[in-house]
XYZ file of C-alpha atoms in Angstrom:
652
model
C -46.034 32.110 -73.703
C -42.452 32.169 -73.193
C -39.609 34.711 -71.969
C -35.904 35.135 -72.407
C -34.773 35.740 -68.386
C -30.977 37.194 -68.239
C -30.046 36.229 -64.819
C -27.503 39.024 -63.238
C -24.603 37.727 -61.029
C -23.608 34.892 -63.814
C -21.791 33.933 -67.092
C -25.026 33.269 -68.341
C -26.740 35.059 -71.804
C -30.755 35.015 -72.014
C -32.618 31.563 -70.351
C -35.587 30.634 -72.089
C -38.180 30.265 -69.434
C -42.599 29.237 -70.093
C -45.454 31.537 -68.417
C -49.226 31.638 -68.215
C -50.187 34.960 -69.100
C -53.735 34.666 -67.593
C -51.384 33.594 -64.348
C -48.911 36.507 -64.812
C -50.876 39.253 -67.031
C -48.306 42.075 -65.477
C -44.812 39.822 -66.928
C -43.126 42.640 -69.732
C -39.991 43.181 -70.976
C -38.013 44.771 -67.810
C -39.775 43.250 -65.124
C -37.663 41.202 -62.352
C -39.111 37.745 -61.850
C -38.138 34.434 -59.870
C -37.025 31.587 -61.862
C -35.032 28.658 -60.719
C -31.705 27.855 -61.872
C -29.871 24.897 -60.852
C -32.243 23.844 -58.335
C -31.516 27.256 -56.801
C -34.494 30.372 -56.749
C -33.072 33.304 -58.431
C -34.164 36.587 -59.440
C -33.833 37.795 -63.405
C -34.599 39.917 -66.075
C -37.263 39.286 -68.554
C -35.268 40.819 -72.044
C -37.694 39.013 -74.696
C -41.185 37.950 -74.388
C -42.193 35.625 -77.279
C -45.161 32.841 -78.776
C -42.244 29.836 -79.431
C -39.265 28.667 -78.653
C -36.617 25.640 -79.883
C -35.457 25.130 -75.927
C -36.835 21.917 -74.707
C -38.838 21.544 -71.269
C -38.202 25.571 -70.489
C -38.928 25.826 -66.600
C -41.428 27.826 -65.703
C -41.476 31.258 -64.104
C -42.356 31.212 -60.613
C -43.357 34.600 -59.701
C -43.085 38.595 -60.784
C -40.908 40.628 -58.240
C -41.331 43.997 -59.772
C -43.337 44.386 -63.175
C -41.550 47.947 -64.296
C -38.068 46.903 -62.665
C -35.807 47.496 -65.176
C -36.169 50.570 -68.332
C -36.158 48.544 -71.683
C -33.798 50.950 -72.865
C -31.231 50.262 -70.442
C -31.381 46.027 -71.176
C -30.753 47.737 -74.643
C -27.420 49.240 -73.011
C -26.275 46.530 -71.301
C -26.582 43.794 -74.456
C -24.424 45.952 -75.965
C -22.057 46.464 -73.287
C -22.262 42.338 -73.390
C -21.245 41.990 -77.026
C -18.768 44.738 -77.739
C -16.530 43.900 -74.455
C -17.320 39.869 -75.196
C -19.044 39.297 -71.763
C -22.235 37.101 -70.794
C -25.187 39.386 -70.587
C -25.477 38.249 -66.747
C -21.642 39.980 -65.879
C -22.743 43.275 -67.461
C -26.466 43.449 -65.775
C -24.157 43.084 -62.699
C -23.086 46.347 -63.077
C -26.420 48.070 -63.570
C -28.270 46.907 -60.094
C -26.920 46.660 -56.383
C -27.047 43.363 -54.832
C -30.252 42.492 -53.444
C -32.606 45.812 -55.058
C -35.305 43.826 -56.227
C -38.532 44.126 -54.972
C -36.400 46.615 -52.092
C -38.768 49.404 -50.644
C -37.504 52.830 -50.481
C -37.159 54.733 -47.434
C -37.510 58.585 -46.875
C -35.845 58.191 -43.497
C -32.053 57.713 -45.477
C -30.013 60.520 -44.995
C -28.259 61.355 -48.090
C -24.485 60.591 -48.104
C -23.444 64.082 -48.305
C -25.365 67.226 -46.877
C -25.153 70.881 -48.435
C -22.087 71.967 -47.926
C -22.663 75.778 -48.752
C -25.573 78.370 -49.408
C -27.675 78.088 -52.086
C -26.135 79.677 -55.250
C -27.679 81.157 -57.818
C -26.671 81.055 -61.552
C -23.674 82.736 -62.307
C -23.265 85.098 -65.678
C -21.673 83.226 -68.278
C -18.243 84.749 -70.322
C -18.930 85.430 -73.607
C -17.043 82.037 -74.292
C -18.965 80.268 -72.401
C -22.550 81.443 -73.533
C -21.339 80.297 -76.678
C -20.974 77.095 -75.989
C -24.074 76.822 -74.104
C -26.127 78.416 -77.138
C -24.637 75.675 -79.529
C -25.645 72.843 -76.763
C -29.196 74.313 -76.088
C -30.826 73.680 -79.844
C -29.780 69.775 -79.532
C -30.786 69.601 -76.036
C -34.414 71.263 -76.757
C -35.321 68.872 -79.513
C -34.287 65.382 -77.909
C -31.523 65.167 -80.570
C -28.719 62.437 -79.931
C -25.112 64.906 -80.553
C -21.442 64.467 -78.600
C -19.515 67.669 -77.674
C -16.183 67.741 -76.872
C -15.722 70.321 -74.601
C -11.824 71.587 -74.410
C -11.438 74.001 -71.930
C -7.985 75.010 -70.414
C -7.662 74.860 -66.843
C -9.955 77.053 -65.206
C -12.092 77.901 -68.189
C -15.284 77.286 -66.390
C -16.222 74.232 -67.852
C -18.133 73.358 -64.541
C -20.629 76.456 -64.990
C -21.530 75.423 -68.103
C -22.781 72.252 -67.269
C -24.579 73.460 -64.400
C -26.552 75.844 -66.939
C -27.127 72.881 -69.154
C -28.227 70.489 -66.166
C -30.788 73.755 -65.552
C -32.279 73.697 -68.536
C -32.408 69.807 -68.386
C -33.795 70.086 -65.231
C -36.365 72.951 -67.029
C -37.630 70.743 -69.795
C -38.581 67.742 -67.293
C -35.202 65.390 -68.417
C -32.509 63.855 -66.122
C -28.853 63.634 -66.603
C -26.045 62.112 -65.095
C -22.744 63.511 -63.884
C -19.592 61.519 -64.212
C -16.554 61.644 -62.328
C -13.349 60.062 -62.580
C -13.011 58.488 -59.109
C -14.920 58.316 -56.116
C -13.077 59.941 -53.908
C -13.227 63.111 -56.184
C -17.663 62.872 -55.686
C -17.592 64.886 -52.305
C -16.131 67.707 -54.105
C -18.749 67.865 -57.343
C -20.924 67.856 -54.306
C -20.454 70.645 -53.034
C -20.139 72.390 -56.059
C -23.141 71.057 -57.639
C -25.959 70.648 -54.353
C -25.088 74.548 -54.245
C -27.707 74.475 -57.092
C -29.341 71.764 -57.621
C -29.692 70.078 -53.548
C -32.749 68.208 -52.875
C -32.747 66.844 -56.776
C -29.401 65.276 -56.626
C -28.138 62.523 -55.555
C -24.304 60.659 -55.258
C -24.087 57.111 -56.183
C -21.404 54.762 -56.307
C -20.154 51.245 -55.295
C -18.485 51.984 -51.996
C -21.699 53.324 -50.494
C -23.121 50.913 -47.782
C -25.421 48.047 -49.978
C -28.690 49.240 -47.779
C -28.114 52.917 -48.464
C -27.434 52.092 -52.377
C -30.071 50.078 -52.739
C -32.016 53.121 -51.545
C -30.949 55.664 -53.936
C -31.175 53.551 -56.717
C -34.968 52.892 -56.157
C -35.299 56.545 -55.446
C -33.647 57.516 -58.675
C -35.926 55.246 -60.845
C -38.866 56.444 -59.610
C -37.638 59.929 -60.458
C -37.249 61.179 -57.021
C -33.739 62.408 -57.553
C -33.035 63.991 -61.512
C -29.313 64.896 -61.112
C -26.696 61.733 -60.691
C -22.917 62.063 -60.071
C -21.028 59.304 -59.494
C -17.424 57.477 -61.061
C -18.033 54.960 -63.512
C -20.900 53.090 -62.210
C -23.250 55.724 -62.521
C -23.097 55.398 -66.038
C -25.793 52.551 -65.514
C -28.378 54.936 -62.934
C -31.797 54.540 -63.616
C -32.822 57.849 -64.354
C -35.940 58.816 -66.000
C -36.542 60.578 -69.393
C -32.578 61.021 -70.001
C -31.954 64.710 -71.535
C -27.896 64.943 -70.553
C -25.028 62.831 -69.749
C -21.561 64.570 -68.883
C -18.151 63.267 -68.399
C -16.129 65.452 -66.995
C -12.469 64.802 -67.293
C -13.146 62.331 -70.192
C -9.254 61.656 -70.800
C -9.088 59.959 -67.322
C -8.301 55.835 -67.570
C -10.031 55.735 -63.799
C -13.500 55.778 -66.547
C -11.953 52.442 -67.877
C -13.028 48.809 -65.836
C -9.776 47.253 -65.023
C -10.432 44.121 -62.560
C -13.965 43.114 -63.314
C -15.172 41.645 -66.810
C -16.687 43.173 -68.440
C -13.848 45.800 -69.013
C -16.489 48.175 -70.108
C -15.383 52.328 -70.582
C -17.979 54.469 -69.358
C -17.097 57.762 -71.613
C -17.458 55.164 -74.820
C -20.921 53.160 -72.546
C -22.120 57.235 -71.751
C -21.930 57.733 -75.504
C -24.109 54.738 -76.373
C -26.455 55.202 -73.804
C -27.130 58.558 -75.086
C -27.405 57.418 -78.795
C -29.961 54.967 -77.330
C -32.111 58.051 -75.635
C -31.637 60.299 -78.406
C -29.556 62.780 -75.476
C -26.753 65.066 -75.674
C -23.403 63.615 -74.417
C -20.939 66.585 -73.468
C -17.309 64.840 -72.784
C -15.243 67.836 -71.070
C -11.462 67.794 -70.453
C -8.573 70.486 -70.569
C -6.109 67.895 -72.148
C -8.543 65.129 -74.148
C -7.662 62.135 -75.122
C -5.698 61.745 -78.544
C -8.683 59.554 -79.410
C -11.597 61.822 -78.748
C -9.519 64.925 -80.074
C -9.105 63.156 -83.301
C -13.105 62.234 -83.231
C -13.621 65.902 -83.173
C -11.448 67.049 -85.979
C -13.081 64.328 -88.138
C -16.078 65.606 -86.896
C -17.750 62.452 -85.726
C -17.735 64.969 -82.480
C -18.203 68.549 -82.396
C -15.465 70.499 -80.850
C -15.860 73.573 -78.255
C -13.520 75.122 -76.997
C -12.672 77.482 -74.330
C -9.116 79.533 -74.932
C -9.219 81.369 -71.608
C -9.605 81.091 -67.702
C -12.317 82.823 -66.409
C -11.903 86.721 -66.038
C -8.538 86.305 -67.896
C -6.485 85.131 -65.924
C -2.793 83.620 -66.882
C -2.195 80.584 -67.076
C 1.024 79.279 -64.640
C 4.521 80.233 -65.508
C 6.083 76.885 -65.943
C 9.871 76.234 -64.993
C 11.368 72.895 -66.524
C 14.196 71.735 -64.329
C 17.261 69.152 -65.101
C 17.320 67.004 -62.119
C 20.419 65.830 -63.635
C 22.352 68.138 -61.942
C 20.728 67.044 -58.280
C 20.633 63.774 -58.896
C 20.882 63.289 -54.837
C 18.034 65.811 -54.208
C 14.321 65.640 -53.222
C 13.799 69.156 -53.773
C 15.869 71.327 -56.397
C 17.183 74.820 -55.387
C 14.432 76.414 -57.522
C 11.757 74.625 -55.909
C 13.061 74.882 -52.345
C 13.484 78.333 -52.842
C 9.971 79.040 -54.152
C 8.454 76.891 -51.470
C 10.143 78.668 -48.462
C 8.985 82.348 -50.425
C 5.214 81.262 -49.824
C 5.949 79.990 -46.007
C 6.052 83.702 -45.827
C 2.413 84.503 -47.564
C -1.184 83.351 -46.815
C -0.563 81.496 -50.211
C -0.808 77.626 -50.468
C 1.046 75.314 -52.343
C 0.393 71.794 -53.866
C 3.529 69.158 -54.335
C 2.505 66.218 -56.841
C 4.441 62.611 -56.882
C 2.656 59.947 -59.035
C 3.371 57.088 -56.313
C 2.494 56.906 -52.875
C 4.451 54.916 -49.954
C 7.931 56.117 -48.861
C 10.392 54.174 -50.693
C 9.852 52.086 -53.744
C 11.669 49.502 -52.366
C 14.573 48.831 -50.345
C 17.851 47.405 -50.531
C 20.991 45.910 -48.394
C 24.187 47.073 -49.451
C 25.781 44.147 -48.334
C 24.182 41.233 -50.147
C 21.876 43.113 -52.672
C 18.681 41.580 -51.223
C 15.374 43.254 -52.463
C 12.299 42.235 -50.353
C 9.759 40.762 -52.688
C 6.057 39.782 -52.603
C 6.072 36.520 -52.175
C 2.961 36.000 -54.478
C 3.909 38.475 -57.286
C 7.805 38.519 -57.240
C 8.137 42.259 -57.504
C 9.643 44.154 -55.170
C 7.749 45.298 -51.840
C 7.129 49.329 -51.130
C 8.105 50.809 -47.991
C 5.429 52.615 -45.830
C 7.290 54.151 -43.525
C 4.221 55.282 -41.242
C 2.324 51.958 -40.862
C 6.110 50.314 -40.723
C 4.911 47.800 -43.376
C 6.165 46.693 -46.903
C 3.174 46.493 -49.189
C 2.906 44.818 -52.618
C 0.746 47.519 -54.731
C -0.104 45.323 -57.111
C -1.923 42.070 -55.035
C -1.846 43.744 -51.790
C -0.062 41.201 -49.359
C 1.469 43.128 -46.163
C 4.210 41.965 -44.426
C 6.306 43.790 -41.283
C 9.169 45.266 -41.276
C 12.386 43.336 -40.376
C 15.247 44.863 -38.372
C 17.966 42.419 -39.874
C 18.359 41.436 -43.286
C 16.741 38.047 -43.892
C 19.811 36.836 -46.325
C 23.024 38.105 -44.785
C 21.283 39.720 -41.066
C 22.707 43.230 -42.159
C 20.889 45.843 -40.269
C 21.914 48.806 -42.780
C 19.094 49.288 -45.696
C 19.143 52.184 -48.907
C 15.648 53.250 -49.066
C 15.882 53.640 -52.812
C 13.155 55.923 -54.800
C 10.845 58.826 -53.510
C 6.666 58.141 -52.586
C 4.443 60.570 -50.785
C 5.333 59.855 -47.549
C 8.780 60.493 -47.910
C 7.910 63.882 -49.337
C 5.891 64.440 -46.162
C 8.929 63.790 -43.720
C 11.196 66.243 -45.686
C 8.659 68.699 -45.612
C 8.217 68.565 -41.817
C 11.903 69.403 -41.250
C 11.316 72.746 -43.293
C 7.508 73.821 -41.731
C 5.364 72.665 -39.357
C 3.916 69.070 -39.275
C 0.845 70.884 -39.020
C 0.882 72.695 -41.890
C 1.271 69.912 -44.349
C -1.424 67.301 -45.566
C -1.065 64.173 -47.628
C -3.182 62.857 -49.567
C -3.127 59.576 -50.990
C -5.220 56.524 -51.861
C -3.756 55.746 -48.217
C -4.718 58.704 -46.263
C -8.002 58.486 -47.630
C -8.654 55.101 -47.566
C -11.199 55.223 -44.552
C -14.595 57.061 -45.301
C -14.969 60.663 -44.879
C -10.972 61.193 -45.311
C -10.748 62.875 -48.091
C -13.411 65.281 -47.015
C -11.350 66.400 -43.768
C -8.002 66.827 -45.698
C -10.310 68.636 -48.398
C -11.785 70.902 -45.785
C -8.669 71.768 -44.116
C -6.582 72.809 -46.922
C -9.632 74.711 -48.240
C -10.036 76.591 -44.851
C -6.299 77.514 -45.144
C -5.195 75.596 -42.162
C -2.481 73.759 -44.299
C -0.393 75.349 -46.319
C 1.150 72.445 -48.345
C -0.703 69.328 -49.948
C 1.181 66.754 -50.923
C -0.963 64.433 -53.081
C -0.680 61.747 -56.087
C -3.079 61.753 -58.759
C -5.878 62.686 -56.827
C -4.708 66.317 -56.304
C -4.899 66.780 -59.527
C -8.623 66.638 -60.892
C -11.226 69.049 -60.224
C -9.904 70.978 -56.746
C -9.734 74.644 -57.246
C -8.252 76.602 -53.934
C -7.772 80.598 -54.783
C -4.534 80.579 -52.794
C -2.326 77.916 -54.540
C -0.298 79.950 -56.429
C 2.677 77.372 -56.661
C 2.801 73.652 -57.712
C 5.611 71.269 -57.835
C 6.250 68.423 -59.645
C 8.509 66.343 -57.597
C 9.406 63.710 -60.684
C 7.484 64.333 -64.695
C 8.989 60.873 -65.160
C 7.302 58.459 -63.274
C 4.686 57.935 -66.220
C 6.911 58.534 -69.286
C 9.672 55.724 -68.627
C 6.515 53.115 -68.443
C 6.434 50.813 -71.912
C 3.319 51.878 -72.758
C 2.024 53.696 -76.302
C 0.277 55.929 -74.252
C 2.843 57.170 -71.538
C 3.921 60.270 -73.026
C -0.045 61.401 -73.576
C -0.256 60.519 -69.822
C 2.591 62.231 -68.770
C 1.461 65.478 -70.793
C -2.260 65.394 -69.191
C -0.989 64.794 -65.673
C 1.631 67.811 -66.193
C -1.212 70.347 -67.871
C -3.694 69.197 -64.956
C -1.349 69.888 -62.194
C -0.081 72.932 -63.194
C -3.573 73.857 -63.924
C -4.738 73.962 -59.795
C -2.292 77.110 -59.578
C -2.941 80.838 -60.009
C -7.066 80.005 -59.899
C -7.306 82.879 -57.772
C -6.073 86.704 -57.167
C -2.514 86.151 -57.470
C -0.923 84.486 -60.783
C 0.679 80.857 -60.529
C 3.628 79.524 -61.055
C 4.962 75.711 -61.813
C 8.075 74.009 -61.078
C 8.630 70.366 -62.954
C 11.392 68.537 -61.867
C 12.769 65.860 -64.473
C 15.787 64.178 -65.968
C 14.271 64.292 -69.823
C 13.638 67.953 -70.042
C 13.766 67.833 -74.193
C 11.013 65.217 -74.223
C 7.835 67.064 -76.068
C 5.356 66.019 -73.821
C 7.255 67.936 -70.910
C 8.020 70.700 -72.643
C 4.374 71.254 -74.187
C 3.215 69.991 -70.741
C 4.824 72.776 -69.105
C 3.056 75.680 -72.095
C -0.099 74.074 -71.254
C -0.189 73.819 -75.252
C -2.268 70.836 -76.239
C -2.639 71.346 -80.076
C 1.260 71.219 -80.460
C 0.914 68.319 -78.227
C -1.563 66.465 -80.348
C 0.107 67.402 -83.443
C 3.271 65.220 -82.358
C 1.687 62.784 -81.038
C -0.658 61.893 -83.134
C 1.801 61.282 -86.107
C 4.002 58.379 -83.993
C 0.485 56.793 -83.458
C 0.034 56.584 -87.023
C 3.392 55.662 -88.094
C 2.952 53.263 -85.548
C -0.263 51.694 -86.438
C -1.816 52.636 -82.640
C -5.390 53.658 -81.749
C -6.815 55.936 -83.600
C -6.018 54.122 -86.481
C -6.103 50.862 -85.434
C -8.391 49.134 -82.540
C -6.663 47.013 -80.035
C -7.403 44.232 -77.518
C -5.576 42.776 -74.937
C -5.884 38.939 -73.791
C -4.352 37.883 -71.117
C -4.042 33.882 -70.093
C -3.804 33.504 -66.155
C -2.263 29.644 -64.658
C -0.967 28.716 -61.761
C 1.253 26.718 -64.335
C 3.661 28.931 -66.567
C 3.833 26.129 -69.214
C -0.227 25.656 -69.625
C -0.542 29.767 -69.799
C 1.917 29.804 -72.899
C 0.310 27.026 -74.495
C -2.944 28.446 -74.022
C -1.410 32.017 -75.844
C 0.403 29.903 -78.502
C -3.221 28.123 -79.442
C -4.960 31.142 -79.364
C -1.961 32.841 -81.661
C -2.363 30.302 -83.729
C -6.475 30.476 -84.239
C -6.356 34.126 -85.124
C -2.774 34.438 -87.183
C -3.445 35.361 -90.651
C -6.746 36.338 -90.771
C -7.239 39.648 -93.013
C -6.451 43.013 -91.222
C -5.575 41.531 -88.375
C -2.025 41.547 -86.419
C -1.250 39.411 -83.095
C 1.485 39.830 -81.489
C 2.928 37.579 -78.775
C 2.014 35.457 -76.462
C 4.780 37.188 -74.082
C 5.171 37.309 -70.132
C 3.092 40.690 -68.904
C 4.780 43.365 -67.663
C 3.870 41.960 -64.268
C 3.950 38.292 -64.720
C 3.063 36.642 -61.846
C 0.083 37.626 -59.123
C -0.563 35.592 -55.920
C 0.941 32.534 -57.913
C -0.792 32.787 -60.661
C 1.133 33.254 -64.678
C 0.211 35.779 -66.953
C 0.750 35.983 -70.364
C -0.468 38.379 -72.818
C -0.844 38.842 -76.560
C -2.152 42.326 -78.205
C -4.123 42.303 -81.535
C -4.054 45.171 -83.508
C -7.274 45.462 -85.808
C -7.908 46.866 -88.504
C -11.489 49.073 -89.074
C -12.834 47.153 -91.619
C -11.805 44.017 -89.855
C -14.836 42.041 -87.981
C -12.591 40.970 -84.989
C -15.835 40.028 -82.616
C -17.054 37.213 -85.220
C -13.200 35.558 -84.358
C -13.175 36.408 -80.640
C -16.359 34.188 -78.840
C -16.304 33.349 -75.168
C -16.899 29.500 -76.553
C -13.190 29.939 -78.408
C -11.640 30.944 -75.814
C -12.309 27.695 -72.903
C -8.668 25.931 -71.963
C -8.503 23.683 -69.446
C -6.606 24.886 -66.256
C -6.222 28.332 -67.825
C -8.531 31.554 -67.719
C -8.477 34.269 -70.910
C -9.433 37.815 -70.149
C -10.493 40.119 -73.018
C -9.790 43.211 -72.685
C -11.084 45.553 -75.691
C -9.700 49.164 -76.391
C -7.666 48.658 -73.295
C -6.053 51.887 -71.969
C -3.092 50.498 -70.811
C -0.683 47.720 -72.196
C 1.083 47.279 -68.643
């Protein structure tokens, strides 16, 4: 007998490897077993047991690690993971198992990454919106029926109650489901919402867990211990038994998109396949969704739910839209000063949002013009005025702070541009240090960070957070009541098809953390394009006008939805081979039907730690077969590496 072995941890597809089945009666199709490969033992996945095979003097299998490792159904998942994001079958099992689980025993002794962080709650009464939506859910969930929802709920609709109910009745008819979230940071806070209900049958997992304590929970969850998964993108891949729901909250966010790793797998699009697979019910919840799923919906490839208002009817923020030409000089405007220093008077919070952290974005000497770069990238260094270091945020090389000028030994700088930290230092001449938290991928870079910063805003011993992106998914603190937009711009100047929908879901989910409580909200959105549409329908909260706009320039422009792109990139430490490389690959794909390359060009950062980048961007059209062209085996140069990146979310 004979099995195809996928070996995780390489660029290798299925290994055709011989067996004695009277030697190894328990060898199926998921178990892990030891093979060598290269002279080296390694552990793999059998994926195909068969009677023949072509492959000549197949080693054989040396021993079975675990017979029931791995759920058929999930090697299903992962193939296609493989073939739609053009990846070796061994990158994308990568994803799905921790270093070193096989054959790992599970121990009760593990205490679970978070504890309960609140009494046991029981379930709440649903609106009358919101037991609609459940009722239409139920039916599909009931009969093990594969069906997407889109779920568009403004801000503070209660889109989290409803899929605790559903996770209840999940839980009710013996099924699992899985949580997502859009970063990891943000799984501390689903925590405490969700262990509220469900503690004891849920569990956290994610990558930056320690590897002993993820091993752990991963065993745990596939032998059923744990029902109820939350995690980021990862967790898309959890073992869980007899899968009845998968939700993705926030299903706009591009944290759900794989960026550095190959393959560059989406978990909202991998959640949807998975659940196709199980024949589950895939609920993919947002207040501003993206342009593509939106448009899914009113074709009705998805069905659309919505929720129109916030939970006991409360308003939505008043939004003020503010020139910042006319304080060009200014941090703050006079409006937002003013309503900032009317709350210092209140028990009433406020949240301050600016889409880049650091102090300065760079700085500059007025007497010779020198910019400090990184000297691996070539773009210009940002200040962090607190650690006294100038950081590259792209490669992440360090490098002191200098007291002279290194060109002309000037000793007077222009810290040019506005991050969170400088935010922070203007706010501590108005208030209290005390009183005013940041938080930032920096502040909360060591473990259990966000958690303080989260629990002492929460307990009202701050009264101003100061936050990028973060602060703007899934908190909910009754006594915000204002929030601040220091600069709407930072997204929309970017050259990138989709900066304006970013700019109006960052707007819309900001705005959206105010006025959750007692007292109504309010909004103030500083910006130097206050005519743009995604500002101004940012600022109403109105996504249908929104979508409306939008989604015309995408098809006048030939972008996704209508077309399907991917991005290759060529990396070289020489400029010259990396252009070649583009030029050769322009050249294989150029006029083949429905398809449309364009470049190769620099990136819009071309250089990282030495290396060149260049980039070309196919757009494809639907009837056009653009995986037959695109095979890892086409795309080997010498002294060059090519990325594929398909349905990339950004062009940058």
């Amino acid at each position: 007998m004979f099995a195809d072995v996928v070996i995780p941890n390489t660029k290798l597809d299925e290994l055709t490897y011989r067996y004695d089945e009277n030697i190894l009666p328990q060898l199926k199709v998921g178990s892990a077993v030891k093979v060598n490969l290269r002279q080296k033992r390694s552990v793999g996945i059998v994926v195909r047991i068969k009677e023949n095979t072509l492959t000549p003097n197949p080693k054989e299998i040396q021993a079975v690690v675990e017979t029931d490792f791995c759920n058929p159904k999930l090697l299903r998942l992962t193939n296609w993971v493989s073939k739609y994001y053009i990846a070796s079958w061994g990158e994308t099992l990568t994803l799905a198992f921790p270093k070193g689980v096989y054959g790992y025993r599970p121990k009760k002794n593990f205490e679970l990454s978070l504890t309960g962080r609140g009494k046991q709650e029981s379930t709440s009464i649903l609106t009358l919106e919101q037991h609609r939506v459940v009722k239409r859910i139920l039916p599909k969930l009931q009969l093990n029926s594969f069906k997407i929802f889109l779920l568009h709920g403004v801000t503070g609709s209660g889109k989290t109650e409803i899929y605790l109910h559903l996770i209840e009745e999940t839980l009710r008819l013996n099924k699992s489901a899985i949580v997502l979230v859009p970063e990891i940071s943000l799984t501390p806070f689903y925590w405490e919402r969700f262990s509220q209900r469900f503690f004891g049958k849920l569990i956290v997992l994610h990558s930056g867990l320690p590897t002993a304590q993820r091993k752990n929970y991963w065993q745990r969850i596939r032998a059923g211990e744990f029902r109820v998964v939350i995690g980021p993108r990862s967790a898309v891949f959890a073992p869980v038994r007899n899968l009845g729901l998968m939700v993705v909250d926030e299903e706009h966010d591009p944290s759900y998109k794989e960026k550095e790793r190959t393959p560059h797998y989406h978990a909202r699009d991998v959640a949807i396949m998975r659940a196709k697979f199980e024949n589950s019910v895939v609920i993919l919840g947002s207040a501003t969704p993206s342009v593509e799923s939106f448009y899914n919906a009113q074709n009705h490839r998805y069905e659309l739910l919505s929720l129109r208002s916030r939970i006991d009817k409360k308003p939505l923020p008043k939004a003020i839209i503010v020139d910042m030409r006319r304080y060009k000089e200014s941090i703050f405007s006079p409006i937002l000063l003013s309503e900032i220093n009317d709350r210092l008077k209140t028990a009433e919070q406020m949240i301050l949002f600016l889409n880049r952290r650091g102090f300065s974005r760079f700085i500059l000497c007025p007497n010779c013009g020198y910019v400090p770069k990184c000297r691996f990238c070539g773009i210009p260094l940002v200040f962090h005025k607190s650690e006294k270091l100038l950081s590259c945020h792209y490669c992440r090389y360090e490098t002191g702070l200098f007291d002279n000028c290194p060109n002309c030994q000037g000793t007077d700088f222009y810290y040019q541009g506005s991050g969170t930290q400088k935010i922070e230092m203007e706010l501590n001449r108005l208030v209290d240090k005390n009183l005013v938290i940041r938080m930032d991928r920096d502040s909360t870079s060591k473990r259990g960070a966000a958690e303080k910063l989260y629990d002492l805003f929460s307990a009202g011993k701050a009264k101003i957070l100061v936050g990028t992106q973060i602060v703007t998914k899934g908190f909910d603190f009754p006594q915000v009541t204002l929030c601040g937009v220091i600069s709407a711009d930072t997204i929309l100047n970017l050259p990138d098809f989709r900066s304006a929908e970013r700019t109006f879901q960052m707007l819309t989910q900001v705005i959206g953390r105010a006025g959750r409580g007692e007292l109504p909200g309010k909004a103030v959105i500083q910006t130097f394009h206050n005519d743009h549409y995604a500002i101004r329908y940012g600022a109403q909260q109105n996504f249908l006008k929104f979508y409306e706009r939008e989604i015309k320039i995408r098809e006048q422009l030939q972008y996704p939805p209508f077309t399907k792109l991917v991005r290759i990139r060529i990396y070289s430490n020489d400029e010259k081979i990396a252009l070649r490389a583009g030029e050769d690959l322009k050249d294989k794909l150029n006029n083949k039907k429905g398809l449309l390359v364009l470049g190769p060009v620099p990136a819009f950062r071309p250089q990282k730690r030495y290396t060149h980048i260049f980039q070309l961007l196919l757009k494809i059209q639907k009837d056009c077969n653009f995986h037959s062209l695109l095979t890892r085996q086409n795309l080997i140069y010498p002294k060059a590496k090519v990325d594929i990146d398909v349905d990339p979310v950004e062009l940058l």
